[in-house]
Amino acid sequence: MMEKTIRNFCIIAHINHGKSTLADRLLEMTGSVSQMEMREQFLDSNPIERERGITIKLAPVRMKYQLATFNLIDTPGHVDFSYEVSRSLAACEGAILVVDAVSGIQAQTLANFSLAQRQGLVIIPVINKIDLEIAQPDKVSDQLVNVLGFRKEEIIFISAKIGKNIEQVLKAILERIPPPSGEVDKPLKALVFNATYDLYKGVLVWLRLIDGKITQQFIKDKLKIKFLGTGAVSSILEIGYFLPKMLPASTISAGEVGYLATGLKDISLCRVGDTVTFLRENKVESLPGYQEAKPMVFAGLFPIEGDSFLLLKDSLEKLKLSDAALSFTPEISQGMGKGFRCGFLGLLHAEIVQERLEREFNVNLVMTPPTVEYQIEKKNGQLVKILKAADFPDPAQIDKVYEPYVVAAIFTPIDFLGPVISLCKEKRATLVNQEYFGNQVKLTFRMPLAEMVIDFYDQIKNLSSGFASLDWVEEGFKQVEAVRIDILLNGQRVDAFSQIIPRPNVQIVSRNLVEKLKNLIPRQLFEVIIQATLGGKIIARERIAPFRKDVTAKLYGGDRTRRMKLLEKQKKGKKRMKQIGKIAIPQKVFTEVFKK
């Protein structure tokens, strides 16, 4: 029989509502971390997580409270990592839902609440930050009752920052969350909820054991395990718990959370959501919910120095060892040289990858503006996927074009309702539903993902003075009448500036694009002509006038022919530079040009 004193739970919340701070207080109250070791956002080990104040990767920790064992899994809050949240929930029987006493229910509050409900978890509602002067705990409590259906007496009011009422949370975990079900004597069945890479131990799989057990004797007997989703087979080098550092153990059993060192060198073989069992077992079925990590946003990464291509390749391969969701393939751009087309879960994921490459691997990068996947149905019936505008086929070959759509939920105060709706309509969004929660409005839109991937979230934040929040889920592909426009700099196409856009927007987008490039590209020593083209036809044009360096400044009087020779030499040099096309384009141009 399984140990009934185990409690497996996670903390879910909107960004910045305090889940990492609550995790800190739980670690302190249970004595899992000493005062000397303690630091803010203890479970956020990545420096980028700590600087941004967000959780990027989930983190488990085993705690002792009274006579019980608590397994906490701290989850990411951002929409880009929602799949990790769903797998974290699948490893638990309960969830603490943290809601800010100032801002109340937000987009990801609802999204994560719905995920937890669908998993059948016991949810403990907690209102945090009650120590702030502008806190409105009673108002937020009414939201939890009226919107999410909690009872008033279920709600716990805390300040994770100063440690107020944390003991109430621990008691609620013990009393309200049920122990895990499952049998130790059944064949091994375990859920993979994360995987990392260790140079010496290979892939480390983070497991929640549903049934069965893994012991040191099994390791001595060299029993093999298999991953039912990917089909990978591996040895067991080590097992253990998170305390919160990894600590080897003699046994991990049904209901418990632990890790397993596989010795595998490819993290893609150990996908989040997969099911682990012993190779000798033939009747164990996969746990529900397993899916491949699907990139939603694509961007080109190019080294600023051309000879750094191999360094970038090596850095991406090393980074992928700890980030299975990252995908990349080599590409060559006419304007930027050799680089990689990379796939990301979303914009935040792309930013994190770029920052890690620059900080951890010292690679100087240019990241092209993000794009989405288009599907092209050719006239011969072939369906092709397009990840960048430069690969868009000749219009004569195209029958239909499809673009990805999402269902977006935006929470905004009523005061900003008009501007937010206007922006969404500009982005080709269709309003599906509008719900009121006190002074908050939830707007549900259907919209193209392509309209969201540049700076939509930033625009929403700016229009709402920072109060609006956004969450979205993919919906599938819909037909669109789209074309490709190209940008030529002195007659040379720059792939990074090519765009796939709806045909009705061609003129206005083209004009805006060349005007922006004129303002963003610094003046050169030679004239720069910027042209937007559609099917080879020029539809917009701008000119950047050259600098004129005074090459005759060192001459004082004397023969005029000497001055003329220097000016003629300068003219030839400029002509040669223009022919080569070496226009200096700072990185910010690639990131700023498509912003509104």
XYZ file of C-alpha atoms in Angstrom:
596
model
C 0.000 0.000 0.000
C 1.048 3.578 -0.550
C 2.193 5.921 2.193
C -0.813 8.138 3.094
C 1.230 11.041 4.482
C 2.390 12.244 1.042
C 0.978 15.479 -0.390
C 1.825 16.488 -3.953
C 0.897 20.041 -4.900
C 1.911 22.947 -7.102
C 1.551 26.711 -6.928
C -0.199 28.390 -9.851
C -0.758 32.086 -10.491
C -0.573 34.941 -12.924
C 2.878 36.504 -13.402
C 4.082 38.552 -10.408
C 1.264 37.463 -8.100
C 3.803 35.980 -5.696
C 4.037 32.244 -6.208
C 7.847 32.151 -6.009
C 7.777 34.255 -2.834
C 5.195 31.912 -1.288
C 7.450 28.973 -2.191
C 10.290 30.752 -0.322
C 8.161 31.049 2.832
C 7.082 27.399 2.667
C 10.733 26.347 2.426
C 11.566 28.484 5.462
C 8.593 27.364 7.577
C 9.316 23.670 6.972
C 13.035 24.048 7.641
C 13.862 22.793 4.139
C 16.332 25.646 3.645
C 18.446 27.235 6.357
C 18.458 30.980 6.977
C 22.040 31.146 5.715
C 21.112 29.445 2.424
C 17.863 31.347 1.929
C 17.551 33.932 -0.834
C 14.606 35.442 -2.689
C 13.109 33.284 -5.459
C 15.041 30.313 -4.105
C 13.645 27.855 -6.638
C 14.434 30.179 -9.560
C 18.007 29.071 -10.151
C 18.596 30.710 -13.526
C 20.018 34.276 -13.248
C 17.592 35.453 -15.945
C 14.666 34.180 -13.862
C 15.934 36.100 -10.863
C 16.538 39.336 -12.779
C 13.185 39.281 -14.561
C 11.326 38.158 -11.439
C 9.595 35.312 -13.319
C 9.713 31.528 -13.250
C 10.833 30.042 -16.566
C 11.405 26.413 -15.607
C 9.394 24.432 -13.069
C 11.233 23.331 -9.919
C 10.353 20.543 -7.444
C 11.273 20.338 -3.773
C 10.562 17.806 -1.009
C 9.575 19.211 2.397
C 8.611 17.792 5.790
C 5.660 19.212 7.699
C 4.586 17.557 10.940
C 4.652 13.836 9.981
C 3.861 14.400 6.311
C 6.007 14.643 3.172
C 5.144 17.591 0.938
C 6.269 17.579 -2.699
C 5.998 21.086 -4.118
C 6.360 21.794 -7.813
C 6.796 25.529 -8.480
C 5.473 26.261 -11.970
C 6.077 28.906 -14.662
C 3.303 31.472 -15.028
C 3.848 32.767 -18.552
C 1.685 31.555 -21.434
C 4.801 30.411 -23.351
C 5.318 27.687 -20.739
C 1.688 26.633 -20.285
C 2.444 23.058 -21.362
C 4.949 22.747 -18.504
C 2.242 24.018 -16.157
C -0.180 21.357 -17.412
C 2.398 18.584 -16.833
C 3.164 19.953 -13.377
C -0.520 19.751 -12.534
C -0.667 16.175 -13.808
C 1.997 15.256 -11.228
C -0.099 16.626 -8.341
C -3.313 16.080 -6.423
C -3.678 19.685 -5.355
C -2.843 23.265 -6.315
C -2.462 26.535 -4.450
C -4.019 29.296 -6.556
C -2.333 32.595 -5.666
C -4.151 35.836 -6.529
C -2.767 39.345 -6.007
C -4.800 41.419 -3.504
C -4.233 44.512 -5.666
C -4.868 43.395 -9.261
C -7.172 40.440 -8.557
C -8.050 37.827 -11.172
C -5.996 38.107 -14.375
C -5.818 36.208 -17.670
C -3.438 33.472 -16.518
C -5.269 33.161 -13.201
C -8.258 31.916 -15.166
C -6.174 29.835 -17.569
C -4.309 28.002 -14.793
C -7.466 27.626 -12.704
C -9.176 25.962 -15.672
C -6.192 23.636 -16.190
C -6.262 22.598 -12.526
C -10.013 22.023 -12.659
C -9.723 19.817 -15.741
C -7.059 17.743 -13.965
C -9.497 17.248 -11.063
C -7.165 18.853 -8.495
C -8.167 20.189 -5.110
C -7.587 23.943 -5.363
C -6.710 26.080 -2.333
C -7.434 29.786 -3.019
C -4.891 32.192 -1.503
C -5.008 35.995 -1.687
C -1.488 37.408 -1.427
C 0.029 40.866 -0.752
C -2.550 41.861 1.858
C 0.150 43.972 3.566
C 0.151 46.551 0.752
C -1.639 49.843 1.418
C -3.534 49.642 -1.873
C -4.579 46.015 -1.320
C -8.286 45.201 -1.670
C -8.543 41.689 -0.212
C -12.310 41.820 0.322
C -12.934 42.907 -3.247
C -10.643 40.190 -4.626
C -12.293 37.666 -2.310
C -15.665 38.543 -3.859
C -14.114 37.928 -7.301
C -12.967 34.453 -6.257
C -16.433 33.658 -4.933
C -18.438 35.129 -7.815
C -16.173 34.256 -10.748
C -14.425 31.022 -9.729
C -17.044 29.634 -7.371
C -14.998 29.328 -4.161
C -16.639 29.561 -0.753
C -15.665 32.539 1.386
C -14.393 30.337 4.210
C -12.022 28.460 1.851
C -9.967 31.548 1.057
C -6.687 32.169 2.923
C -5.347 35.727 3.210
C -1.557 36.005 3.346
C 1.468 38.180 2.815
C 4.168 35.918 1.422
C 6.668 38.779 1.638
C 6.437 39.168 5.428
C 5.355 35.583 6.138
C 1.867 36.359 7.434
C -0.538 33.365 7.718
C 1.834 30.917 5.980
C 1.082 28.339 8.676
C -2.563 28.387 7.534
C -1.441 27.442 4.027
C 0.611 24.487 5.326
C -2.340 23.230 7.381
C -4.661 23.546 4.396
C -2.273 21.485 2.247
C -2.254 18.727 4.870
C -5.992 18.778 5.528
C -7.514 19.491 2.110
C -5.229 17.837 -0.463
C -5.677 14.047 -0.613
C -2.756 11.615 -0.607
C -1.866 10.103 -3.995
C -3.496 6.914 -5.202
C -1.590 4.068 -6.813
C 0.085 0.830 -5.774
C 3.726 0.137 -4.965
C 3.388 -3.516 -6.013
C 2.110 -2.749 -9.529
C 4.412 -2.479 -12.589
C 6.330 0.771 -12.779
C 4.449 3.682 -14.317
C 5.898 7.186 -13.920
C 5.156 10.602 -15.441
C 8.014 12.710 -16.819
C 7.303 16.322 -15.834
C 10.717 17.746 -16.673
C 14.175 16.784 -17.928
C 17.574 18.452 -17.602
C 21.077 17.599 -18.718
C 24.148 16.789 -16.630
C 27.597 16.488 -18.213
C 28.432 13.375 -16.176
C 25.047 11.665 -15.680
C 23.425 12.495 -19.015
C 19.723 13.330 -19.092
C 18.143 13.664 -15.646
C 14.441 12.839 -15.734
C 12.127 14.365 -13.122
C 9.418 11.836 -12.280
C 6.168 11.482 -10.424
C 5.732 7.744 -9.767
C 2.126 6.694 -10.325
C 2.600 2.961 -9.633
C 5.525 0.715 -8.737
C 8.943 1.631 -7.407
C 12.601 1.987 -8.403
C 15.251 0.671 -6.009
C 19.032 0.399 -5.822
C 18.652 -3.348 -6.381
C 17.092 -2.633 -9.785
C 20.127 -0.489 -10.617
C 22.482 -3.305 -9.553
C 20.484 -5.761 -11.665
C 20.915 -3.355 -14.620
C 17.212 -3.234 -15.402
C 16.455 -1.027 -18.393
C 13.686 1.568 -18.556
C 11.778 2.686 -21.633
C 9.929 5.862 -22.593
C 6.619 4.887 -24.141
C 6.213 8.111 -26.135
C 9.624 8.382 -27.781
C 10.552 4.690 -27.636
C 13.915 5.483 -26.021
C 15.561 2.851 -23.799
C 18.147 3.646 -21.112
C 19.893 2.432 -18.004
C 19.330 3.748 -14.474
C 22.490 5.367 -13.125
C 21.026 7.055 -10.029
C 17.728 7.844 -8.293
C 16.924 10.421 -5.669
C 14.827 13.304 -4.292
C 14.891 17.117 -4.492
C 15.741 18.521 -1.039
C 15.829 21.032 -2.837
C 19.218 19.985 -4.219
C 19.303 16.545 -5.786
C 20.078 13.925 -3.130
C 20.537 10.229 -4.043
C 18.110 7.784 -2.394
C 17.803 4.010 -2.085
C 14.177 3.866 -3.273
C 11.505 6.059 -4.836
C 8.003 4.633 -4.678
C 4.464 5.159 -5.996
C 3.124 8.602 -5.120
C 6.554 10.174 -4.714
C 8.408 12.782 -6.745
C 12.057 12.212 -7.598
C 14.674 12.099 -10.303
C 16.385 9.428 -12.363
C 19.753 9.704 -14.150
C 19.602 7.936 -17.512
C 23.051 8.408 -19.052
C 21.339 9.444 -22.314
C 23.038 12.207 -24.290
C 19.960 13.506 -26.140
C 17.354 15.330 -24.042
C 14.816 15.145 -26.886
C 14.407 11.425 -26.096
C 12.947 12.305 -22.675
C 9.987 14.534 -23.440
C 7.868 16.230 -20.804
C 4.598 14.298 -20.434
C 6.046 10.914 -21.437
C 5.507 7.687 -19.463
C 8.404 5.654 -18.030
C 8.279 1.944 -17.241
C 10.681 -1.012 -17.212
C 11.665 -2.481 -20.560
C 10.466 -5.907 -19.409
C 6.883 -4.617 -18.878
C 4.577 -5.167 -21.834
C 1.134 -4.224 -20.482
C 1.750 -0.716 -19.102
C -0.210 1.924 -21.012
C 0.880 5.518 -21.544
C -0.477 8.186 -19.237
C -2.832 10.657 -20.979
C -1.758 14.100 -22.127
C 1.627 13.409 -23.734
C 2.450 15.722 -26.635
C 5.508 16.977 -28.463
C 6.623 20.525 -27.704
C 5.366 22.488 -30.716
C 7.192 25.665 -31.772
C 4.780 28.532 -32.411
C 7.198 31.349 -33.247
C 10.229 31.265 -35.553
C 13.168 33.630 -35.924
C 16.569 33.663 -37.561
C 19.698 33.835 -35.400
C 22.833 35.120 -37.129
C 26.277 35.788 -35.640
C 27.402 39.401 -35.986
C 30.899 38.177 -36.796
C 30.777 35.814 -39.787
C 33.465 33.537 -38.351
C 31.306 32.868 -35.252
C 28.925 30.521 -37.071
C 30.498 27.385 -35.561
C 30.440 28.989 -32.100
C 26.719 29.693 -32.506
C 26.092 26.117 -33.694
C 27.968 24.663 -30.720
C 26.165 27.021 -28.310
C 22.717 26.088 -29.649
C 23.516 22.386 -29.326
C 24.599 22.857 -25.711
C 21.568 25.008 -24.893
C 19.216 22.416 -26.373
C 20.570 19.893 -23.844
C 18.654 21.825 -21.174
C 15.803 23.099 -23.373
C 14.104 20.380 -25.395
C 11.503 22.869 -26.689
C 14.167 24.734 -28.703
C 14.535 23.662 -32.342
C 16.950 24.945 -34.986
C 18.081 24.255 -38.536
C 20.840 25.955 -40.579
C 19.856 28.667 -43.038
C 21.637 31.088 -45.343
C 20.332 34.632 -45.780
C 21.318 36.760 -48.757
C 21.747 39.788 -46.554
C 23.021 38.234 -43.335
C 25.041 35.173 -44.237
C 25.001 31.823 -42.410
C 22.831 31.328 -39.337
C 19.971 29.241 -37.966
C 16.182 29.267 -38.228
C 15.007 28.614 -34.665
C 11.608 27.550 -33.326
C 10.317 28.779 -29.957
C 7.256 28.249 -27.770
C 6.577 31.985 -27.864
C 8.139 35.444 -27.738
C 9.347 35.204 -24.141
C 10.973 31.853 -24.906
C 12.757 33.478 -27.879
C 14.004 36.355 -25.708
C 15.277 33.965 -23.048
C 17.166 31.855 -25.602
C 18.792 34.919 -27.172
C 19.803 36.283 -23.771
C 21.260 32.947 -22.658
C 23.271 32.588 -25.871
C 24.742 36.046 -25.416
C 25.409 35.806 -21.676
C 26.315 32.169 -21.136
C 28.093 31.456 -24.430
C 29.405 34.932 -25.395
C 27.825 34.863 -28.853
C 27.089 38.261 -30.436
C 23.805 37.805 -32.282
C 21.307 39.398 -34.579
C 17.809 37.963 -34.141
C 15.450 38.615 -37.029
C 11.842 39.622 -36.293
C 9.737 36.613 -35.280
C 7.421 34.917 -37.755
C 4.810 32.152 -37.631
C 4.267 29.007 -39.674
C 2.180 29.372 -42.829
C 0.749 26.461 -44.774
C 0.649 26.754 -48.560
C -1.581 24.571 -50.724
C -0.067 24.542 -54.192
C -2.038 24.173 -57.395
C -0.631 20.666 -57.798
C -2.229 19.696 -54.455
C 1.019 19.696 -52.457
C 0.843 21.186 -48.941
C 4.045 22.892 -47.786
C 4.983 24.616 -44.516
C 6.659 28.023 -44.640
C 8.663 29.259 -41.647
C 10.081 32.441 -43.205
C 8.919 34.898 -45.826
C 11.912 34.238 -48.090
C 10.569 30.699 -48.748
C 7.137 31.925 -49.873
C 6.501 30.326 -53.312
C 5.843 32.084 -56.578
C 2.197 33.291 -56.565
C 1.617 31.372 -59.820
C 2.148 28.108 -57.891
C -0.187 28.973 -54.977
C -3.798 27.858 -54.693
C -4.499 28.686 -51.016
C -2.606 30.149 -48.040
C -3.386 29.291 -44.426
C -2.180 31.099 -41.289
C -2.375 30.057 -37.610
C -5.146 31.493 -35.437
C -5.430 31.783 -31.662
C -8.170 32.458 -29.143
C -6.905 35.338 -27.008
C -8.265 36.337 -23.598
C -7.525 39.901 -22.513
C -8.317 41.197 -19.016
C -8.468 44.982 -18.792
C -9.981 47.618 -16.499
C -13.145 49.141 -17.981
C -11.395 52.529 -18.360
C -9.199 51.131 -21.132
C -11.848 49.043 -22.894
C -12.221 51.255 -26.004
C -8.513 51.559 -26.903
C -7.913 47.832 -26.324
C -10.814 46.831 -28.603
C -9.641 49.296 -31.272
C -6.120 47.844 -31.210
C -7.440 44.300 -31.525
C -9.562 45.254 -34.539
C -6.457 46.774 -36.156
C -4.831 43.372 -35.648
C -7.614 41.609 -37.620
C -9.166 40.228 -34.422
C -12.832 39.251 -34.082
C -14.543 39.822 -30.729
C -16.119 36.570 -29.538
C -17.210 37.374 -25.999
C -17.194 40.158 -23.432
C -17.648 39.482 -19.690
C -17.634 41.917 -16.782
C -16.113 41.173 -13.369
C -16.597 44.309 -11.297
C -14.398 46.979 -12.896
C -12.569 44.345 -14.955
C -13.579 43.152 -18.436
C -12.581 39.884 -20.045
C -12.440 40.174 -23.830
C -12.210 37.015 -25.916
C -10.927 37.409 -29.476
C -10.100 35.168 -32.394
C -7.071 36.567 -34.167
C -4.113 35.617 -36.376
C -1.030 34.627 -34.400
C 1.075 36.680 -36.837
C -0.524 39.850 -35.449
C 0.605 38.955 -31.918
C 4.239 38.002 -32.371
C 5.917 41.402 -32.643
C 4.785 43.835 -29.953
C 1.071 43.190 -29.406
C 1.548 42.464 -25.699
C 3.601 45.646 -25.243
C 0.931 47.696 -27.015
C -1.796 46.210 -24.803
C 0.260 47.071 -21.711
C 0.909 50.633 -22.924
C -2.738 51.304 -23.779
C -3.874 50.055 -20.349
C -1.129 51.761 -18.267
C 0.233 48.301 -17.496
C -2.997 46.878 -16.053
C -4.185 44.595 -18.877
C -3.105 40.961 -19.142
C -3.125 38.457 -21.983
C -3.434 34.710 -22.387
C -4.014 32.661 -25.522
C -4.420 29.157 -26.908
C -3.883 27.982 -30.474
C -6.992 27.266 -32.537
C -5.739 25.939 -35.873
C -5.231 27.352 -39.375
C -7.535 29.563 -41.430
C -7.337 30.666 -45.042
C -5.930 34.122 -45.792
C -5.250 36.052 -48.998
C -1.563 36.767 -48.422
C 1.448 37.877 -50.460
C 5.146 38.449 -49.851
C 6.765 41.854 -50.000
C 10.557 42.149 -50.218
C 12.899 44.943 -49.194
C 15.851 45.863 -51.392
C 18.784 47.905 -50.101
C 20.694 49.265 -53.085
C 19.119 46.556 -55.213
C 20.011 43.670 -52.884
C 17.208 41.785 -51.156
C 17.519 41.481 -47.365
C 15.623 38.326 -46.363
C 15.205 39.466 -42.757
C 12.966 42.354 -43.889
C 10.712 40.261 -46.159
C 7.142 39.899 -44.897
C 4.070 37.788 -45.580
C 1.067 40.099 -45.240
C -2.632 40.169 -46.200
C -3.031 41.548 -49.719
C -5.319 44.480 -48.689
C -2.519 45.801 -46.424
C 0.236 45.790 -49.048
C 0.418 49.531 -49.812
C 0.227 50.870 -46.279
C 2.615 48.236 -44.853
C 5.151 48.804 -47.635
C 5.142 52.582 -47.203
C 5.486 52.305 -43.429
C 8.290 49.771 -43.753
C 10.508 51.810 -46.061
C 9.903 54.981 -44.009
C 10.910 53.178 -40.824
C 14.034 51.761 -42.424
C 14.958 55.235 -43.624
C 14.766 56.490 -40.042
C 16.461 53.460 -38.458
C 19.388 52.723 -40.803
C 22.257 55.127 -40.059
C 23.613 57.236 -42.893
C 26.487 55.647 -44.782
C 29.347 57.101 -46.776
C 27.316 56.334 -49.886
C 23.688 56.701 -50.975
C 21.255 53.986 -49.814
C 18.097 53.326 -51.839
C 15.344 51.440 -49.972
C 12.683 49.753 -52.090
C 9.680 47.589 -51.252
C 8.723 45.186 -54.036
C 5.821 42.859 -54.752
C 6.499 40.235 -57.405
C 9.400 42.323 -58.716
C 7.324 45.523 -58.970
C 8.467 48.487 -56.844
C 5.592 49.702 -54.675
C 7.420 52.014 -52.236
C 10.785 53.811 -52.214
C 12.936 55.941 -49.908
C 16.472 57.349 -50.071
C 19.123 57.831 -47.383
C 21.525 60.592 -48.401
C 25.240 59.856 -47.941
C 27.685 61.468 -45.576
C 30.341 63.441 -47.325
C 33.683 63.227 -45.609
C 35.861 66.250 -46.309
C 38.853 64.489 -47.832
C 40.331 67.826 -48.893
C 40.528 69.269 -45.388
C 44.283 68.663 -45.163
C 44.939 70.709 -48.304
C 45.802 74.362 -47.900
C 45.753 76.341 -51.135
C 47.936 74.980 -53.917
C 46.913 73.372 -57.178
C 43.101 72.852 -57.627
C 43.715 69.613 -59.584
C 44.974 67.911 -56.410
C 41.654 68.693 -54.698
C 39.689 67.376 -57.672
C 41.716 64.138 -57.735
C 40.904 63.461 -54.064
C 37.179 64.104 -54.645
C 37.192 61.828 -57.703
C 38.952 59.091 -55.707
C 36.324 59.422 -52.981
C 33.559 59.148 -55.574
C 35.041 55.909 -56.967
C 35.397 54.479 -53.463
C 31.751 55.205 -52.709
C 30.702 53.577 -55.968
C 32.737 50.475 -55.123
C 31.212 50.303 -51.605
C 27.735 50.607 -53.073
C 28.409 47.773 -55.520
C 29.595 45.528 -52.719
C 26.441 46.439 -50.793
C 28.093 46.460 -47.385
C 25.519 48.602 -45.640
C 26.044 48.757 -41.887
C 22.737 47.728 -40.275
C 22.727 47.794 -36.456
C 20.960 44.960 -34.631
C 18.262 47.290 -33.283
C 17.023 47.848 -36.854
C 16.025 44.179 -37.122
C 14.168 44.250 -33.802
C 12.600 47.729 -34.112
C 11.524 47.885 -37.751
C 8.342 45.823 -37.353
C 7.213 47.426 -34.104
C 4.356 49.879 -34.234
